[in-house]
Amino acid sequence: MKTALSVLGRRTAAPPISWLMKTALARPQLISLAAGFTDNATLPTAISRRLLDQILRSPRTGRPALQYGTTAGERHLRELTAAHLQKLDGGHDRAHAPERTIITGGSQQFLYMTLEALCDEGDIVLVEDPTYFVFLSILQSRGIQARGVKLERDGLDLAHLETVLERLKKTGAIRRVKALYLVTYFQNPTGATTTLAKKRAVLQLLKRYERAAGHPLYLLEDAAYRELAFGRDAAPPTALTLPGGRDCVIYAGTYSKPFATGVRVGFGILPEPLYTAVLRIKGNHDFGTANLLQHLLARALATGAYDRHVAGIRKNYARKARVMQRALAEHFPANVEIWEPGGGLYFWARLPKAISAGMKSKVFQAALENDVLYVPGELCYAEDGWRRRPANEMRLSFGHASAANIRAGIARLGQVLKQFVR
Ligand SMILES: Cc1ncc(COP(=O)(O)O)c(C=O)c1O
């Protein structure tokens, strides 16, 4: 008998990360530097309990929180979100209107719905090379083509972006290009942060090719790790604040990494007509994100509990990043290039080009045998004809593992690498 599955159901590949997670669960002695999880030790149990208690103590505040809400999300949370972003952007107003904000089930849902609203099968989205692998999985599942643009430590390689756009214009494929997706703060997987100057240049380049495309070319800015900066200085402002940003930037934000991954509330800001389209699609998905969780976050933001919590976790991640940095300096061969982040959850390690660290490589197998797991960098590269997928890189996360396990895990990995890298 034929399958009853839809084209999408048949086409959607198993997420590469599920195998890694299964492996980690099956081997309790294994140290995982692979998971993108936040630190269990700093999840806000006491704060959440106190705030939920305040909400549920009286029917006046409790009942609205236990009722369905609106599709766009709680008005109060959207206003607080706009004010919060304004503060992160150094007081810049206008860019963050609550009327263009939608609260979603994590920023993941927002990314998915944005692609639903924007792309048909066969359309093209430009991505950083490498990029967030779950985003690549959405593209694969929906039959959208990904084109990689080289990434440098301060953001996209602008000359390469221009080459890619020019090539697409020459072949006429530019008409299928809908957006450029950038993870602009402490990027997953490399830890790179895009400078404001590069965001400006990217917007100008996209603008130049809009005529050839015949429609707007959007910049989809994913700011998932924005609030996890180690230093006191805020990370650079978003592209929304740049001239023209309001009309062509789609901003994906989240409260999941800075507050609690289990609460899983994210948000997006979009220009029209995309905002209305995404709102209608969200109406079909779930007609509104869990209201109780939105009330919890609104109260955390309004009372200052959120800001205090974020200040604490930033220190914690900065400390764990230092632990990883020292362990890497001690145990990794000197010719492994390390990208050290200024925030977020990840280091990026680049082995000499000839050495593979991919899923099927000897390095990966030896790491597993020594009970340490990392994310092979090759999973973060789009299937794209202009180059072979590089396989000599690793994403190393210090988010979930304890300081002791970070030290032990990097020491084990260093031992493994010394067998292969000379
Ligand atoms: C770059 C990036 N964007 C978005 C997400 C989705 O996060 P959430 O749905 O929890 O907001 C993640 C999660 O790891 C991520 O790494």
Coordinates of C-alpha atoms and ligand atoms in Angstrom, one line a residue:
M1 CA 0.0 0.0 0.0
K2 CA 1.1 3.6 -0.6
T3 CA 1.8 5.8 2.3
A4 CA -0.9 8.3 3.4
L5 CA 1.8 10.8 4.4
S6 CA 1.8 14.3 2.8
V7 CA 4.7 15.5 0.7
L8 CA 5.9 17.4 3.8
G9 CA 5.4 14.4 6.0
R10 CA 7.5 12.3 3.7
R11 CA 10.1 14.9 3.0
T12 CA 10.9 16.0 6.6
A13 CA 14.1 14.3 7.6
A14 CA 14.9 13.2 11.1
P15 CA 16.5 16.1 13.0
P16 CA 20.3 15.4 13.2
I17 CA 20.3 16.4 16.8
S18 CA 17.9 13.7 17.9
W19 CA 20.5 11.0 17.4
L20 CA 23.0 13.0 19.5
M21 CA 20.4 13.4 22.3
K22 CA 19.6 9.7 22.3
T23 CA 23.2 8.8 22.5
A24 CA 23.7 11.2 25.5
L25 CA 20.7 9.7 27.3
A26 CA 21.8 6.1 26.6
R27 CA 25.3 6.7 28.2
P28 CA 24.9 8.3 31.6
Q29 CA 28.7 8.4 32.0
L30 CA 29.0 10.5 28.9
I31 CA 29.9 14.2 29.2
S32 CA 27.8 16.1 26.7
L33 CA 29.2 19.4 25.4
A34 CA 26.7 19.1 22.6
A35 CA 23.3 20.1 24.0
G36 CA 22.2 23.7 23.6
F37 CA 20.5 23.5 27.0
T38 CA 20.7 26.3 29.6
D39 CA 22.2 25.6 33.0
N40 CA 19.8 23.7 35.3
A41 CA 21.5 25.2 38.3
T42 CA 20.3 28.7 37.5
L43 CA 16.7 28.0 36.4
P44 CA 14.5 30.4 38.3
T45 CA 12.4 28.1 40.5
A46 CA 12.0 30.4 43.5
I47 CA 11.2 33.5 41.4
S48 CA 8.7 31.6 39.2
R49 CA 7.0 30.1 42.3
R50 CA 6.7 33.5 44.0
L51 CA 5.4 35.2 40.8
L52 CA 2.9 32.4 40.0
D53 CA 1.7 32.6 43.6
Q54 CA 1.1 36.3 43.2
I55 CA -0.8 35.8 40.0
L56 CA -3.0 32.9 41.3
R57 CA -3.6 34.3 44.8
S58 CA -6.6 36.3 43.7
P59 CA -9.3 35.5 41.2
R60 CA -8.8 39.1 39.8
T61 CA -5.3 38.3 38.5
G62 CA -5.6 34.5 38.4
R63 CA -8.7 34.0 36.2
P64 CA -7.5 36.0 33.2
A65 CA -4.2 34.1 33.4
L66 CA -6.0 30.8 33.3
Q67 CA -8.3 31.8 30.4
Y68 CA -7.4 31.8 26.6
G69 CA -5.8 35.0 25.5
T70 CA -5.5 36.7 22.2
T71 CA -3.6 35.4 19.1
A72 CA -1.0 38.2 19.1
G73 CA -0.4 37.7 22.8
E74 CA -1.0 39.7 26.1
R75 CA -1.1 43.4 25.4
H76 CA 0.8 44.1 28.6
L77 CA 3.6 41.6 27.7
R78 CA 3.9 43.1 24.2
E79 CA 4.3 46.6 25.8
L80 CA 6.8 45.4 28.3
T81 CA 8.7 43.6 25.4
A82 CA 8.8 46.8 23.4
A83 CA 10.1 48.7 26.4
H84 CA 12.6 46.0 27.2
L85 CA 14.0 46.1 23.6
Q86 CA 14.1 49.8 23.7
K87 CA 16.3 49.7 26.7
L88 CA 18.6 47.1 25.1
D89 CA 18.8 49.3 22.1
G90 CA 20.0 52.3 24.1
G91 CA 16.7 54.1 24.2
H92 CA 15.9 53.9 20.5
D93 CA 12.1 54.1 20.2
R94 CA 9.9 53.7 17.1
A95 CA 11.5 50.4 16.1
H96 CA 9.7 48.2 18.7
A97 CA 6.0 48.9 18.4
P98 CA 3.7 46.5 20.4
E99 CA 1.3 46.6 17.4
R100 CA 3.9 44.8 15.3
T101 CA 4.8 42.3 18.0
I102 CA 3.5 38.8 18.3
I103 CA 4.2 36.5 21.3
T104 CA 4.9 32.9 20.3
G105 CA 5.7 29.5 21.6
G106 CA 9.4 30.0 21.7
S107 CA 11.2 31.9 18.9
Q108 CA 11.2 28.5 17.1
Q109 CA 7.5 28.8 16.4
F110 CA 8.0 32.3 15.2
L111 CA 10.8 31.3 12.8
Y112 CA 8.6 28.4 11.4
M113 CA 5.5 30.6 10.9
T114 CA 7.6 33.4 9.3
L115 CA 8.8 30.9 6.7
E116 CA 5.3 29.6 6.2
A117 CA 4.1 33.2 5.5
L118 CA 7.1 34.1 3.3
C119 CA 8.2 31.0 1.3
D120 CA 6.8 28.6 -1.1
E121 CA 8.5 25.3 -2.1
G122 CA 11.5 26.1 -4.3
D123 CA 12.1 29.6 -2.8
I124 CA 15.5 30.5 -1.5
V125 CA 16.7 31.8 1.9
L126 CA 20.3 32.9 2.4
V127 CA 21.9 31.8 5.6
E128 CA 25.2 32.2 7.4
D129 CA 27.6 29.4 6.6
P130 CA 27.5 27.8 9.2
T131 CA 24.1 28.5 10.8
Y132 CA 21.6 27.2 13.4
F133 CA 20.9 23.7 12.3
V134 CA 17.3 23.5 13.3
F135 CA 16.6 26.4 11.0
L136 CA 18.2 24.4 8.2
S137 CA 15.9 21.5 9.1
I138 CA 12.8 23.7 8.7
L139 CA 14.1 24.8 5.2
Q140 CA 14.7 21.1 4.3
S141 CA 11.2 20.1 5.5
R142 CA 9.4 22.8 3.6
G143 CA 11.4 22.3 0.4
I144 CA 13.0 25.7 0.6
Q145 CA 16.6 26.0 -0.7
A146 CA 19.3 27.3 1.5
R147 CA 22.3 29.3 0.1
G148 CA 25.3 29.7 2.4
V149 CA 27.2 33.0 2.8
K150 CA 30.6 32.9 4.4
L151 CA 30.7 34.0 8.0
E152 CA 33.6 35.9 9.7
R153 CA 34.1 36.5 13.4
D154 CA 32.3 39.9 13.2
G155 CA 29.4 38.8 10.9
L156 CA 28.9 38.0 7.2
D157 CA 31.6 38.2 4.6
L158 CA 30.1 41.1 2.7
A159 CA 32.0 40.6 -0.4
H160 CA 30.8 37.0 -0.6
L161 CA 27.2 38.1 0.1
E162 CA 27.5 40.4 -2.9
T163 CA 29.0 37.6 -5.1
V164 CA 26.1 35.3 -4.1
L165 CA 23.4 38.0 -4.8
E166 CA 25.1 38.8 -8.1
R167 CA 25.2 35.2 -9.1
L168 CA 21.5 34.7 -8.2
K169 CA 20.7 37.8 -10.3
K170 CA 22.6 36.6 -13.3
T171 CA 20.7 33.3 -13.3
G172 CA 17.3 34.9 -12.5
A173 CA 17.1 32.8 -9.3
I174 CA 17.1 36.1 -7.3
R175 CA 13.3 36.2 -7.9
R176 CA 13.0 33.1 -5.6
V177 CA 15.1 34.7 -2.8
K178 CA 12.9 35.9 0.0
A179 CA 15.1 36.6 3.0
L180 CA 18.6 36.5 4.6
Y181 CA 18.6 34.7 8.0
L182 CA 21.3 35.9 10.5
V183 CA 21.8 34.9 14.1
T184 CA 23.4 38.2 15.0
Y185 CA 24.4 37.8 18.7
F186 CA 26.8 35.1 20.0
Q187 CA 25.7 33.0 17.1
N188 CA 24.7 29.3 17.3
P189 CA 27.1 27.6 16.4
T190 CA 30.2 29.8 16.2
G191 CA 29.7 32.4 18.9
A192 CA 30.2 35.2 16.4
T193 CA 28.4 38.5 16.8
T194 CA 27.5 40.7 13.9
T195 CA 28.6 44.4 14.2
L196 CA 26.2 47.2 13.6
A197 CA 28.3 48.3 10.7
K198 CA 27.8 45.0 9.0
K199 CA 24.1 45.0 9.7
R200 CA 23.9 48.4 8.0
A201 CA 25.9 47.1 5.0
V202 CA 23.8 44.0 4.7
L203 CA 20.6 46.1 4.6
Q204 CA 22.0 48.3 1.9
L205 CA 23.1 45.3 -0.2
L206 CA 19.7 43.6 0.1
K207 CA 18.0 46.9 -0.9
R208 CA 20.2 47.1 -4.0
Y209 CA 18.9 43.7 -5.2
E210 CA 15.2 44.2 -4.5
R211 CA 14.5 45.6 -8.0
A212 CA 15.9 42.4 -9.5
A213 CA 14.0 40.3 -7.1
G214 CA 10.7 42.1 -7.8
H215 CA 9.8 42.1 -4.1
P216 CA 11.2 43.0 -0.7
L217 CA 14.2 41.1 0.5
Y218 CA 13.9 40.7 4.2
L219 CA 16.6 40.5 6.9
L220 CA 15.4 37.9 9.4
E221 CA 17.4 38.7 12.5
D222 CA 17.4 36.0 15.2
A223 CA 18.5 37.5 18.5
A224 CA 18.1 34.3 20.6
Y225 CA 21.3 34.8 22.6
R226 CA 21.3 38.6 22.8
E227 CA 20.9 38.9 26.5
L228 CA 23.6 36.4 27.4
A229 CA 26.5 38.9 26.9
F230 CA 29.3 38.3 29.4
G231 CA 30.5 41.9 29.6
R232 CA 28.8 44.9 31.1
D233 CA 28.5 46.5 27.6
A234 CA 25.2 45.7 25.9
A235 CA 25.6 43.9 22.6
P236 CA 25.1 46.1 19.5
P237 CA 21.7 47.4 18.6
T238 CA 19.4 45.4 16.3
A239 CA 19.0 46.1 12.6
L240 CA 15.5 47.3 13.4
T241 CA 17.0 50.6 14.6
L242 CA 18.8 51.3 11.3
P243 CA 17.3 53.5 8.5
G244 CA 14.7 51.4 6.7
G245 CA 14.9 48.7 9.3
R246 CA 11.2 49.0 10.3
D247 CA 10.2 48.0 6.7
C248 CA 12.5 45.1 6.0
V249 CA 13.8 43.6 9.2
I250 CA 12.0 40.7 10.9
Y251 CA 13.2 40.4 14.5
A252 CA 13.0 37.0 16.3
G253 CA 13.5 37.3 20.1
T254 CA 13.1 34.9 23.0
Y255 CA 12.6 34.8 26.8
S256 CA 13.5 31.2 26.8
K257 CA 17.3 31.4 27.0
P258 CA 17.5 34.4 29.4
F259 CA 14.7 33.3 31.7
A260 CA 13.7 29.7 31.5
T261 CA 13.9 27.3 28.5
G262 CA 10.9 25.4 30.0
V263 CA 8.7 28.4 29.9
R264 CA 9.4 28.7 26.2
V265 CA 7.9 32.1 25.4
G266 CA 9.4 34.0 22.4
F267 CA 8.3 36.9 20.3
G268 CA 8.7 38.4 16.9
I269 CA 8.4 41.9 15.3
L270 CA 7.4 42.2 11.7
P271 CA 6.6 44.8 9.1
E272 CA 3.3 44.6 7.2
P273 CA 2.0 42.7 5.3
L274 CA 3.9 40.0 7.0
Y275 CA 2.6 40.8 10.5
T276 CA -1.0 40.2 9.4
A277 CA -0.1 37.0 7.6
V278 CA 1.9 35.5 10.5
L279 CA -0.9 36.5 12.9
R280 CA -3.5 34.6 10.8
I281 CA -1.2 31.6 10.6
K282 CA -0.7 31.7 14.3
G283 CA -4.5 31.7 14.6
N284 CA -4.5 28.4 12.9
H285 CA -1.6 27.0 14.8
D286 CA -2.9 27.6 18.3
F287 CA -4.7 31.0 18.4
G288 CA -2.4 32.2 21.2
T289 CA 0.6 31.2 23.3
A290 CA -0.1 29.7 26.8
N291 CA -1.6 32.6 28.7
L292 CA -0.3 31.7 32.2
L293 CA 3.2 31.7 31.0
Q294 CA 2.8 35.1 29.4
H295 CA 1.4 36.4 32.7
L296 CA 4.4 35.0 34.5
L297 CA 6.9 36.7 32.1
A298 CA 5.0 40.0 32.2
R299 CA 5.2 40.0 36.0
A300 CA 8.9 39.0 36.0
L301 CA 9.6 42.0 33.6
A302 CA 7.3 44.4 35.4
T303 CA 8.7 43.7 38.9
G304 CA 12.4 43.8 37.9
A305 CA 12.8 40.1 38.8
Y306 CA 13.7 39.3 35.2
D307 CA 16.5 41.9 35.0
R308 CA 18.0 40.6 38.3
H309 CA 17.8 37.1 37.1
V310 CA 19.5 37.8 33.8
A311 CA 22.3 39.7 35.5
G312 CA 23.0 36.6 37.6
I313 CA 23.0 34.1 34.7
R314 CA 25.3 36.3 32.6
K315 CA 27.9 36.1 35.4
N316 CA 27.4 32.3 35.6
Y317 CA 27.9 31.8 31.9
A318 CA 30.9 34.1 31.8
R319 CA 32.5 32.1 34.6
K320 CA 31.7 28.8 32.8
A321 CA 33.1 30.2 29.5
R322 CA 36.3 31.1 31.3
V323 CA 36.5 27.5 32.6
M324 CA 36.1 26.2 29.1
Q325 CA 38.6 28.7 27.7
R326 CA 41.3 27.7 30.2
A327 CA 40.7 24.0 29.6
L328 CA 40.9 24.5 25.8
A329 CA 44.2 26.3 26.2
E330 CA 45.6 23.5 28.4
H331 CA 44.4 20.4 26.6
F332 CA 43.8 21.2 22.9
P333 CA 46.6 21.1 20.3
A334 CA 47.9 24.6 19.5
N335 CA 46.9 24.4 15.9
V336 CA 43.2 24.0 16.6
E337 CA 41.7 27.5 16.1
I338 CA 39.3 28.5 18.8
W339 CA 36.6 31.2 18.4
E340 CA 36.1 32.6 21.9
P341 CA 32.6 34.1 22.4
G342 CA 31.7 37.3 24.2
G343 CA 28.4 35.7 25.3
G344 CA 25.9 32.9 24.5
L345 CA 26.6 29.3 25.1
Y346 CA 29.2 28.1 22.5
F347 CA 32.8 27.9 21.6
W348 CA 33.7 27.0 18.0
A349 CA 36.8 24.9 17.4
R350 CA 38.4 24.5 13.9
L351 CA 40.8 21.7 13.3
P352 CA 43.3 21.7 10.5
K353 CA 41.3 21.4 7.2
A354 CA 42.4 17.9 6.4
I355 CA 41.0 16.4 9.6
S356 CA 37.3 15.5 9.8
A357 CA 35.3 15.9 13.0
G358 CA 32.0 14.9 11.3
M359 CA 29.5 12.3 12.5
K360 CA 31.2 9.5 10.6
S361 CA 34.8 10.6 11.4
K362 CA 37.4 8.8 13.5
V363 CA 37.6 11.8 15.7
F364 CA 33.9 11.7 16.5
Q365 CA 34.0 7.9 17.1
A366 CA 37.0 8.2 19.4
A367 CA 35.3 11.0 21.3
L368 CA 32.3 8.8 21.9
E369 CA 34.5 5.9 23.0
N370 CA 36.0 8.3 25.5
D371 CA 32.5 9.4 26.7
V372 CA 32.5 12.9 25.4
L373 CA 30.1 14.4 22.9
Y374 CA 30.2 17.6 20.8
V375 CA 28.1 18.8 17.8
P376 CA 29.9 18.2 14.6
G377 CA 30.2 21.5 12.7
E378 CA 29.2 19.9 9.4
L379 CA 25.6 19.7 10.6
C380 CA 25.4 23.5 10.6
Y381 CA 26.2 23.9 6.9
A382 CA 23.5 24.0 4.3
E383 CA 23.6 21.6 1.3
D384 CA 24.9 24.1 -1.2
G385 CA 26.6 23.3 -4.5
W386 CA 29.2 26.1 -4.3
R387 CA 31.4 24.3 -1.8
R388 CA 31.8 21.0 0.0
R389 CA 30.4 21.0 3.5
P390 CA 33.4 21.7 5.8
A391 CA 33.8 18.9 8.3
N392 CA 36.7 20.0 10.4
E393 CA 34.8 22.0 13.1
M394 CA 33.1 21.4 16.4
R395 CA 30.5 23.3 18.5
L396 CA 31.4 23.0 22.2
S397 CA 28.7 24.2 24.6
F398 CA 29.4 25.3 28.2
G399 CA 25.7 25.9 28.9
H400 CA 24.5 22.7 30.5
A401 CA 27.6 21.0 31.8
S402 CA 28.9 21.7 35.3
A403 CA 32.4 23.4 35.6
A404 CA 33.9 20.1 36.6
N405 CA 32.4 18.3 33.6
I406 CA 33.5 21.1 31.3
R407 CA 37.1 20.6 32.5
A408 CA 36.9 16.8 32.3
G409 CA 35.1 16.9 28.9
I410 CA 37.6 19.2 27.3
A411 CA 40.5 17.2 28.8
R412 CA 39.1 14.0 27.2
L413 CA 38.5 15.7 23.9
G414 CA 42.0 17.1 24.0
Q415 CA 43.4 13.6 24.5
V416 CA 41.4 12.4 21.5
L417 CA 42.5 15.3 19.3
K418 CA 46.2 14.7 20.1
Q419 CA 45.9 11.3 18.3
F420 CA 44.8 13.0 15.1
V421 CA 46.1 16.5 15.1
R422 CA 49.8 17.1 14.9
Ligands
LIG1 C1 19.7 30.5 17.1 C2 18.5 30.0 17.8 N1 17.3 30.5 17.4 C3 16.1 30.1 18.0 C4 16.1 29.1 19.0 C5 14.8 28.7 19.5 O1 14.7 28.9 20.9 P1 13.3 29.1 21.6 O2 12.3 28.5 20.8 O3 13.5 28.4 22.9 O4 13.1 30.6 21.8 C6 17.4 28.5 19.4 C7 17.4 27.4 20.3 O5 18.4 26.8 20.6 C8 18.5 29.0 18.8 O6 19.7 28.4 19.1

